[in-house]
C-alpha positions as semicolon CSV with decimal commas, in nm:
position;residue;x (nm);y (nm);z (nm)
1;M;-0,014;-0,005;-0,009
2;P;0,159;0,309;-0,117
3;T;0,227;0,599;0,153
4;R;0,115;0,957;0,100
5;Y;0,485;1,034;0,004
6;E;0,484;0,770;-0,256
7;A;0,184;0,920;-0,383
8;S;0,276;1,246;-0,403
9;I;0,567;1,150;-0,585
10;R;0,358;0,947;-0,841
11;L;0,115;1,238;-0,875
12;D;0,403;1,475;-0,907
13;I;0,278;1,696;-0,644
14;P;0,437;1,853;-0,327
15;L;0,391;1,643;0,006
16;E;0,180;1,936;0,140
17;M;-0,054;1,956;-0,136
18;A;-0,123;1,593;-0,097
19;K;-0,198;1,655;0,272
20;R;-0,409;1,943;0,237
21;H;-0,629;1,766;-0,041
22;G;-0,694;1,477;0,188
23;I;-0,478;1,212;0,053
24;P;-0,445;0,965;0,342
25;S;-0,104;0,845;0,507
26;Q;-0,167;0,502;0,340
27;I;-0,362;0,462;0,001
28;S;-0,450;0,174;-0,201
29;Q;-0,260;0,132;-0,518
30;T;-0,630;0,084;-0,685
31;K;-0,738;0,420;-0,549
32;L;-0,417;0,585;-0,634
33;D;-0,445;0,447;-0,997
34;E;-0,786;0,606;-1,034
35;L;-0,680;0,923;-0,891
36;D;-0,408;0,973;-1,150
37;A;-0,603;0,825;-1,437
38;N;-0,924;1,055;-1,331
39;P;-0,785;1,354;-1,164
40;P;-0,987;1,573;-0,938
41;Q;-1,020;1,932;-1,061
42;W;-0,740;2,060;-0,800
43;L;-0,494;1,795;-0,958
44;V;-0,596;1,913;-1,304
45;Q;-0,514;2,278;-1,217
46;S;-0,201;2,165;-1,046
47;R;-0,062;2,006;-1,363
48;L;-0,190;2,282;-1,597
49;N;-0,024;2,541;-1,345
50;R;0,340;2,404;-1,450
51;T;0,552;2,573;-1,627
52;G;0,809;2,280;-1,655
53;T;1,119;2,492;-1,566
54;K;1,158;2,329;-1,198
55;P;1,055;1,947;-1,154
56;V;0,842;1,898;-0,823
57;W;1,057;1,608;-0,730
58;A;1,464;1,526;-0,802
59;H;1,544;1,178;-0,826
60;L;1,878;1,136;-0,674
61;V;2,100;0,828;-0,744
62;C;2,447;0,750;-0,592
63;V;2,710;0,687;-0,864
64;L;2,883;0,444;-0,671
65;C;2,609;0,206;-0,497
66;G;2,322;0,324;-0,667
67;T;2,129;0,427;-0,349
68;E;1,817;0,617;-0,451
69;E;1,591;0,873;-0,304
70;H;1,312;1,134;-0,413
71;A;1,384;1,488;-0,288
72;R;1,224;1,838;-0,347
73;P;1,479;2,000;-0,549
74;K;1,608;2,353;-0,392
75;K;1,650;2,694;-0,542
76;W;2,040;2,697;-0,433
77;W;2,135;2,339;-0,610
78;P;2,347;2,390;-0,891
79;E;2,374;2,136;-1,179
80;F;2,542;1,852;-1,012
81;T;2,799;1,655;-1,217
82;L;2,750;1,357;-0,992
83;L;2,611;1,248;-0,667
84;A;2,706;1,026;-0,369
85;C;2,558;0,888;-0,053
86;D;2,692;0,967;0,282
87;E;2,821;0,581;0,299
88;H;3,112;0,699;0,084
89;E;3,425;0,918;0,137
90;P;3,511;1,196;-0,119
91;E;3,842;0,994;-0,215
92;E;3,616;0,718;-0,367
93;L;3,455;0,959;-0,647
94;P;3,566;0,920;-1,001
95;E;3,847;1,170;-1,077
96;P;3,734;1,506;-1,220
97;A;3,837;1,576;-1,590
98;P;4,201;1,711;-1,594
99;G;4,184;2,090;-1,550
100;A;3,826;2,078;-1,378
101;D;3,775;2,252;-1,080
102;R;3,575;2,032;-0,804
103;S;3,342;2,169;-0,555
104;F;3,106;1,984;-0,309
105;V;2,746;2,040;-0,185
106;Y;2,679;1,908;0,128
107;G;2,317;1,837;0,235
108;V;2,170;1,718;-0,083
109;G;1,836;1,526;0,001
110;T;1,882;1,342;0,315
111;R;2,194;1,178;0,291
112;F;2,353;1,280;-0,047
113;L;2,684;1,481;-0,137
114;G;2,637;1,679;-0,455
115;V;2,978;1,717;-0,682
116;V;3,003;2,009;-0,929
117;D;3,296;1,998;-1,159
118;A;3,364;2,339;-1,338
119;G;3,615;2,464;-1,598
120;P;3,726;2,421;-1,943
121;A;3,793;2,052;-1,900
122;A;3,440;1,974;-1,735
123;E;3,208;2,167;-2,011
């Protein structure tokens, strides 16, 4: 039985919106399929209001072990070259391209480290 969190990812809406519109903490797969196939007016309007510039959910995947997580993207997140989960040390990451400057962004999702390689060789 999917949770409200999983339903909000599937419907591509914020978790707060799912709560506000009465999606229960546990919803049957059948009801979720029905909600997605025949959306109520608020969900139709939400989908129409999207500009497509910013996704509602970001799919984060560790390049080293494949750990996955969905998170709401933050305005301050740059375009990441790669992501690694907190199970790994930065030394375990693939080397940047020669001449590229590497910076790290901590606090991506609940357990990820974002890596940004910038410079002439990284572009």
